[in-house]
Coordinates of C-alpha atoms in Angstrom, one line a residue:
M878 CA -31.2 -23.9 9.4
K879 CA -30.8 -24.1 5.6
K880 CA -27.4 -25.0 4.3
I881 CA -26.3 -24.3 0.6
L882 CA -23.4 -26.5 -0.7
F883 CA -21.7 -25.8 -4.0
S884 CA -19.4 -28.3 -5.6
L885 CA -16.3 -27.7 -7.5
V886 CA -17.9 -28.6 -10.7
I887 CA -19.8 -25.4 -10.8
F888 CA -16.7 -23.4 -10.6
L889 CA -15.2 -24.9 -13.7
I890 CA -17.8 -23.3 -16.0
L891 CA -17.6 -19.7 -14.8
M892 CA -14.4 -17.8 -15.6
P893 CA -10.8 -18.1 -16.6
V894 CA -8.2 -18.3 -13.7
F895 CA -7.3 -14.5 -13.6
V896 CA -9.8 -12.0 -15.2
F897 CA -10.2 -8.3 -14.4
G898 CA -11.3 -5.4 -16.5
E899 CA -8.7 -2.8 -17.7
N900 CA -10.0 -0.6 -14.9
R901 CA -9.7 -3.0 -11.9
L902 CA -6.9 -4.3 -9.9
D903 CA -6.5 -7.3 -7.8
V904 CA -4.6 -6.1 -4.5
K905 CA -3.3 -8.4 -1.8
I906 CA -4.4 -6.9 1.5
G907 CA -2.9 -7.5 4.9
K908 CA -0.9 -10.4 6.1
S909 CA -1.3 -14.0 4.8
F910 CA -3.2 -16.5 7.0
E911 CA -1.9 -19.7 8.2
A912 CA -4.1 -22.9 7.5
G913 CA -6.8 -23.1 10.1
K914 CA -6.9 -19.5 11.0
E915 CA -10.3 -17.9 10.8
V916 CA -10.9 -14.7 8.8
K917 CA -14.0 -12.7 9.6
L918 CA -15.8 -10.4 7.1
S919 CA -18.7 -8.1 7.9
T920 CA -20.9 -5.6 6.2
K921 CA -23.7 -3.3 7.1
G922 CA -25.4 -4.5 3.9
Q923 CA -25.8 -8.0 2.5
F924 CA -23.2 -10.4 1.3
K925 CA -23.4 -12.1 -2.0
V926 CA -21.2 -14.4 -4.1
V927 CA -20.4 -13.0 -7.5
S928 CA -18.5 -13.8 -10.6
G929 CA -15.3 -12.0 -11.8
D930 CA -17.6 -9.7 -13.6
F931 CA -19.6 -9.1 -10.5
D932 CA -22.6 -10.9 -11.7
E933 CA -24.6 -12.4 -8.9
I934 CA -24.2 -16.1 -8.3
N935 CA -25.9 -16.6 -4.9
K936 CA -27.2 -14.4 -2.1
V937 CA -25.6 -15.1 1.2
D938 CA -28.3 -13.3 3.2
S939 CA -26.0 -12.5 6.0
Q940 CA -23.9 -9.5 7.3
N941 CA -21.1 -11.9 8.6
I942 CA -19.0 -14.4 6.9
T943 CA -16.2 -16.6 8.2
V944 CA -13.5 -17.8 5.9
I945 CA -11.0 -20.6 6.7
Y946 CA -8.4 -22.5 4.6
K947 CA -7.8 -26.0 5.8
D948 CA -7.1 -29.4 4.3
G949 CA -6.3 -27.7 1.1
K950 CA -9.7 -26.0 0.7
I951 CA -11.3 -22.7 1.2
Y952 CA -14.5 -22.8 3.2
I953 CA -16.9 -19.9 3.7
S954 CA -19.8 -19.9 6.1
S955 CA -22.4 -17.8 7.6
K956 CA -25.6 -18.3 9.6
N957 CA -27.6 -19.5 6.6
F958 CA -24.9 -20.4 4.1
T959 CA -22.0 -22.8 3.6
M960 CA -19.7 -23.0 0.6
E961 CA -17.1 -25.6 0.5
N962 CA -14.0 -25.5 -1.9
F963 CA -14.4 -21.8 -2.8
P964 CA -12.0 -21.2 -5.8
S965 CA -8.6 -19.6 -5.2
D966 CA -8.2 -18.1 -8.6
G967 CA -10.4 -15.1 -8.4
S968 CA -13.2 -16.5 -10.5
L969 CA -15.7 -16.0 -7.7
L970 CA -15.6 -13.2 -5.1
I971 CA -17.4 -12.1 -2.0
S972 CA -19.3 -8.8 -2.5
A973 CA -21.8 -6.7 -0.8
N974 CA -24.1 -3.7 -1.4
K975 CA -22.1 -1.8 1.3
D976 CA -18.4 -1.9 2.0
I977 CA -16.8 -5.0 3.4
K978 CA -14.9 -4.9 6.7
V979 CA -12.1 -7.3 7.3
D980 CA -12.5 -7.6 11.0
N981 CA -9.0 -9.1 11.4
F982 CA -7.5 -6.0 10.0
K983 CA -10.1 -3.5 11.1
I984 CA -10.2 -2.0 7.7
S985 CA -13.2 -1.7 5.2
Y986 CA -12.9 -2.1 1.4
D987 CA -15.0 -1.2 -1.6
G988 CA -15.2 -3.8 -4.4
G989 CA -14.9 -7.5 -3.7
I990 CA -12.9 -9.9 -1.8
S991 CA -11.4 -13.1 -3.4
F992 CA -8.7 -15.6 -2.2
R993 CA -5.4 -17.1 -3.3
I994 CA -3.3 -19.7 -1.9
N995 CA 0.6 -19.0 -1.7
D996 CA 3.0 -21.0 0.2
N997 CA 0.1 -23.0 1.7
K998 CA -1.3 -19.7 3.2
L999 CA -4.4 -17.9 2.5
D1000 CA -4.2 -14.4 0.8
L1001 CA -7.0 -12.1 0.8
I1002 CA -7.3 -10.1 -2.4
N1003 CA -9.4 -6.8 -2.8
N1004 CA -10.7 -6.5 -6.4
I1005 CA -11.0 -2.8 -6.7
D1006 CA -11.6 -0.2 -9.4
L1007 CA -8.4 1.8 -10.1
E1008 CA -9.7 5.2 -9.1
N1009 CA -11.0 3.9 -5.6
Y1010 CA -7.7 2.1 -5.2
L1011 CA -6.1 5.4 -5.5
R1012 CA -8.6 6.9 -3.0
G1013 CA -7.2 4.3 -0.5
I1014 CA -3.6 5.2 -1.3
L1015 CA -3.3 9.0 -1.4
P1016 CA -4.1 9.8 2.3
K1017 CA -1.4 7.2 3.3
E1018 CA 1.2 8.4 0.8
M1019 CA 0.6 12.1 1.3
S1020 CA -1.0 14.1 4.1
P1021 CA -4.5 15.4 3.1
S1022 CA -3.4 18.7 4.7
F1023 CA -0.9 19.3 1.7
P1024 CA -1.8 21.8 -1.0
D1025 CA -4.2 20.7 -3.6
E1026 CA -1.7 20.8 -6.5
A1027 CA 0.8 18.6 -4.6
L1028 CA -2.2 16.1 -4.0
K1029 CA -3.0 16.1 -7.7
A1030 CA 0.6 15.4 -8.7
Q1031 CA 0.7 12.5 -6.2
A1032 CA -2.5 11.2 -7.8
V1033 CA -1.1 11.1 -11.2
A1034 CA 2.2 9.6 -10.1
S1035 CA 0.4 7.0 -8.1
R1036 CA -1.9 6.1 -10.9
S1037 CA 1.2 5.8 -13.3
F1038 CA 3.1 3.6 -10.9
A1039 CA 0.1 1.3 -10.4
L1040 CA -0.4 0.8 -14.1
A1041 CA 3.4 0.5 -14.7
N1042 CA 3.6 -2.3 -12.1
I1043 CA 0.3 -4.0 -12.7
N1044 CA 2.0 -7.4 -13.2
K1045 CA 4.4 -7.2 -10.3
Y1046 CA 2.9 -10.3 -8.5
I1047 CA 1.1 -11.8 -11.4
K1048 CA 2.8 -15.2 -10.6
K1049 CA 1.0 -15.1 -7.2
G1050 CA -2.4 -14.5 -8.8
Y1051 CA -2.7 -10.7 -8.1
N1052 CA -1.4 -7.3 -9.3
L1053 CA -0.1 -5.4 -6.3
N1054 CA 0.1 -5.4 -2.5
D1055 CA -0.9 -2.9 0.0
T1056 CA 2.7 -2.2 1.4
T1057 CA 5.5 0.1 0.6
A1058 CA 6.7 -2.5 -1.8
C1059 CA 4.0 -1.1 -4.1
Q1060 CA 2.0 1.7 -2.5
V1061 CA 0.5 1.8 1.0
Y1062 CA -3.3 1.0 0.6
K1063 CA -5.8 0.9 3.5
G1064 CA -9.0 0.7 1.6
K1065 CA -12.2 2.8 2.2
T1066 CA -11.2 3.3 5.9
S1067 CA -8.6 5.8 4.7
Y1068 CA -10.7 7.9 2.2
D1069 CA -10.5 11.5 2.7
K1070 CA -12.5 14.3 1.0
K1071 CA -9.4 16.4 0.0
T1072 CA -7.4 13.4 -1.4
D1073 CA -10.7 12.2 -3.1
A1074 CA -11.0 15.5 -4.9
A1075 CA -7.4 15.2 -6.1
V1076 CA -8.1 11.8 -7.5
K1077 CA -11.3 13.1 -9.2
A1078 CA -9.6 16.0 -10.5
T1079 CA -7.0 14.0 -12.3
E1080 CA -9.2 11.1 -13.2
G1081 CA -7.7 8.8 -15.8
E1082 CA -4.5 10.8 -16.1
F1083 CA -1.1 9.0 -16.2
L1084 CA 2.5 9.7 -17.3
T1085 CA 4.1 8.4 -20.4
Y1086 CA 7.6 8.6 -22.0
D1087 CA 8.0 7.7 -25.6
G1088 CA 4.5 6.2 -25.6
K1089 CA 5.1 3.9 -22.6
I1090 CA 3.6 4.2 -19.1
C1091 CA 6.0 5.7 -16.7
D1092 CA 7.2 4.0 -13.5
A1093 CA 6.6 7.2 -11.5
I1094 CA 8.7 6.4 -8.5
F1095 CA 8.3 8.9 -5.6
G1096 CA 9.6 9.4 -2.0
A1097 CA 9.4 11.7 0.8
S1098 CA 12.4 14.2 0.1
S1099 CA 15.3 14.3 -2.3
G1100 CA 17.3 16.5 0.2
G1101 CA 18.2 18.9 -2.6
Y1102 CA 19.4 16.5 -5.1
I1103 CA 17.4 13.9 -7.0
A1104 CA 19.0 10.5 -7.4
D1105 CA 19.4 8.5 -10.6
S1106 CA 17.4 5.3 -10.5
S1107 CA 20.1 3.3 -12.2
E1108 CA 22.6 4.3 -9.5
V1109 CA 20.2 3.6 -6.7
W1110 CA 19.0 0.2 -7.8
G1111 CA 21.1 -0.7 -10.8
G1112 CA 19.5 -1.7 -14.2
N1113 CA 19.2 0.4 -17.3
K1114 CA 19.2 4.2 -17.0
S1115 CA 15.8 5.8 -17.1
P1116 CA 15.4 9.0 -19.1
Y1117 CA 13.0 10.4 -16.6
L1118 CA 14.4 9.3 -13.3
I1119 CA 17.6 11.2 -13.5
S1120 CA 20.0 12.9 -11.2
K1121 CA 19.6 16.6 -10.8
E1122 CA 19.5 19.5 -8.5
D1123 CA 16.2 19.9 -6.6
P1124 CA 15.9 23.4 -4.9
Y1125 CA 12.4 22.7 -3.6
S1126 CA 13.3 19.8 -1.2
S1127 CA 15.8 20.6 1.6
Y1128 CA 15.0 18.1 4.4
A1129 CA 17.9 17.9 6.8
W1130 CA 18.6 15.4 9.6
D1131 CA 21.4 14.1 11.8
F1132 CA 21.9 10.9 13.9
L1133 CA 24.5 9.8 16.5
L1134 CA 25.8 6.3 15.9
T1135 CA 26.6 4.9 19.3
S1136 CA 27.8 1.4 20.3
K1137 CA 24.3 0.1 20.1
E1138 CA 24.1 0.7 16.4
L1139 CA 27.7 -0.1 15.7
N1140 CA 27.6 -3.5 17.3
K1141 CA 25.2 -4.5 14.3
L1142 CA 28.3 -4.4 12.2
K1143 CA 29.9 -7.2 14.2
L1144 CA 33.4 -5.8 13.8
G1145 CA 34.0 -5.1 17.5
N1146 CA 35.3 -1.6 18.3
I1147 CA 34.9 0.5 15.3
Y1148 CA 37.8 2.7 14.3
T1149 CA 36.8 4.5 11.2
I1150 CA 33.9 4.8 8.8
D1151 CA 34.9 6.3 5.4
I1152 CA 32.8 7.1 2.4
S1153 CA 35.0 5.8 -0.4
E1154 CA 32.6 6.6 -3.3
K1155 CA 29.6 8.8 -4.1
D1156 CA 27.1 8.7 -7.1
S1157 CA 26.3 11.6 -9.3
S1158 CA 23.7 12.9 -6.7
G1159 CA 26.3 12.9 -3.9
R1160 CA 24.8 9.9 -2.1
C1161 CA 27.1 7.4 -0.6
K1162 CA 27.8 4.6 -3.1
K1163 CA 30.5 2.7 -1.1
I1164 CA 31.4 2.9 2.7
V1165 CA 34.5 1.2 4.3
I1166 CA 34.3 0.3 7.9
T1167 CA 37.4 -0.5 9.8
G1168 CA 37.1 -2.3 13.1
Q1169 CA 38.8 -4.4 15.7
N1170 CA 37.7 -7.6 13.9
G1171 CA 38.5 -6.4 10.3
V1172 CA 37.3 -4.3 7.5
K1173 CA 33.8 -4.4 5.8
E1174 CA 32.7 -2.6 2.6
M1175 CA 29.1 -1.8 2.2
T1176 CA 26.9 0.2 -0.2
G1177 CA 25.2 3.3 1.2
N1178 CA 21.8 1.5 1.2
E1179 CA 23.2 -1.6 3.0
F1180 CA 24.8 0.7 5.6
R1181 CA 21.5 2.6 6.0
N1182 CA 19.4 -0.6 6.4
A1183 CA 21.9 -2.0 8.9
M1184 CA 21.7 1.1 11.0
G1185 CA 17.9 1.5 10.7
N1186 CA 16.4 3.5 7.8
M1187 CA 14.3 5.6 10.0
S1188 CA 17.4 6.8 11.8
V1189 CA 19.7 7.1 8.8
K1190 CA 16.8 8.6 6.7
S1191 CA 18.9 8.6 3.3
S1192 CA 22.2 7.7 1.7
L1193 CA 22.8 11.4 1.2
F1194 CA 25.1 12.0 4.2
E1195 CA 28.6 12.9 5.8
I1196 CA 30.1 11.0 8.6
I1197 CA 32.0 12.8 11.4
N1198 CA 34.3 10.7 13.7
L1199 CA 33.7 11.9 17.3
G1200 CA 36.1 9.3 18.8
D1201 CA 33.9 7.1 20.7
S1202 CA 30.9 7.5 18.4
F1203 CA 30.1 8.8 14.8
Q1204 CA 27.7 11.6 13.9
I1205 CA 25.8 11.5 10.6
K1206 CA 24.6 14.6 9.0
G1207 CA 22.3 14.0 6.2
R1208 CA 19.7 15.4 3.8
G1209 CA 16.6 13.9 2.3
F1210 CA 14.3 11.2 3.3
G1211 CA 14.1 7.9 1.4
H1212 CA 15.8 6.7 -1.9
G1213 CA 15.6 10.2 -3.5
V1214 CA 14.5 8.9 -6.9
G1215 CA 11.6 10.7 -8.9
L1216 CA 9.0 12.9 -7.2
S1217 CA 9.9 14.5 -3.9
Q1218 CA 6.7 14.8 -1.9
Y1219 CA 8.1 17.6 0.3
G1220 CA 9.4 19.2 -2.8
A1221 CA 5.9 19.0 -4.4
V1222 CA 4.5 20.8 -1.4
E1223 CA 6.9 23.6 -1.7
M1224 CA 6.4 23.9 -5.5
A1225 CA 2.7 24.1 -4.8
K1226 CA 3.2 26.8 -2.4
Q1227 CA 5.3 28.8 -5.0
K1228 CA 2.1 28.5 -7.3
F1229 CA 3.2 25.7 -9.5
D1230 CA 0.3 23.6 -10.7
Y1231 CA 0.5 19.8 -10.7
K1232 CA 1.5 19.7 -14.3
G1233 CA 4.4 21.9 -13.6
I1234 CA 5.4 19.7 -10.6
L1235 CA 5.3 16.5 -12.6
D1236 CA 7.3 18.1 -15.5
F1237 CA 10.1 19.0 -13.0
Y1238 CA 10.4 15.6 -11.4
Y1239 CA 9.8 13.4 -14.4
P1240 CA 11.4 15.5 -17.2
G1241 CA 10.3 14.8 -20.8
T1242 CA 7.1 12.9 -19.8
T1243 CA 3.6 13.5 -21.1
I1244 CA 0.4 13.5 -19.2
E1245 CA -2.1 11.4 -21.0
N1246 CA -5.8 10.8 -20.1
K1247 CA -7.8 7.6 -20.6
D1248 CA -11.3 7.0 -19.2
L1249 CA -10.8 4.0 -17.0
G1250 CA -14.1 4.3 -15.3
N1251 CA -15.1 4.1 -11.7
E1252 CA -17.5 1.1 -11.0
D1253 CA -17.4 1.0 -7.2
K1254 CA -19.7 3.9 -6.5

């Protein structure tokens, strides 16, 4: 059995620590792996080791690769190939002529796979073309069954968000991750022909305001009133993420707070829960809870997180004291800032095109188009 060994010296002449073309992203995928934990990669094609520019360095001549981080080094191996001290700076990647499946996640990816070490753990990084990244996002952020114009609006918003937040995790050696902290991304496994069409129809389009790429934040439903980003998260006021009435998104919900939820507040028996301050969109800004063991003041978001944000679906709510419990009647789903996905659907049903939808939810913005290419065909 032939074994191929590369020394670290070879890596030093290849590429800078962090290089990607303007049309590519480095996205952390899945969980981080503890030292000693094996990662299994497979493909229906053939693996190869490539440079950051995807120039072939070495054929692996295998459909399976094992990756492991131990003793401060990254090792990759297959039946006929071993590589010791694989770089952790993105200068080399694992690629294939077919998509790559990370067996640990049961998800397949276009592009290439590289690695980073953070907090003494192995991070898997998918180097992916921006447009194909969006193809892996859209079906997870918006149902493919939604109207075409709503899907197009989401595609432009998602592309804008990605570009605006491209350096979010640069200190960790990558751009974005695949969670709701950025956008939910599940690689080629999630591609769908309807959402693919929305990405293609808007290829290269993104939002700007005053010449700068917009941080096009979005959520499920505004509940009838869009929230101001500065009131939700603090910071400077954004001219296009403002509070205003939204007649297209009217999601309503209610939830009963029983002793199970109220015990999380650690105040003993709860006597009153009062909303003491609201923001300009009517969302709860401050809540005062009086209980057997004292008084606690919380923001609406803190209260929502404490009670469970899938139960208390937004901070746009009223509280009714029922004596032995409290009923919450609310509207909206999520933070309420920017584009409302349910609202986009309703606007599309009312014959608004995607440009009209974006203009309503991001007032004063401009759609620009730049050909960023699509290399992972």
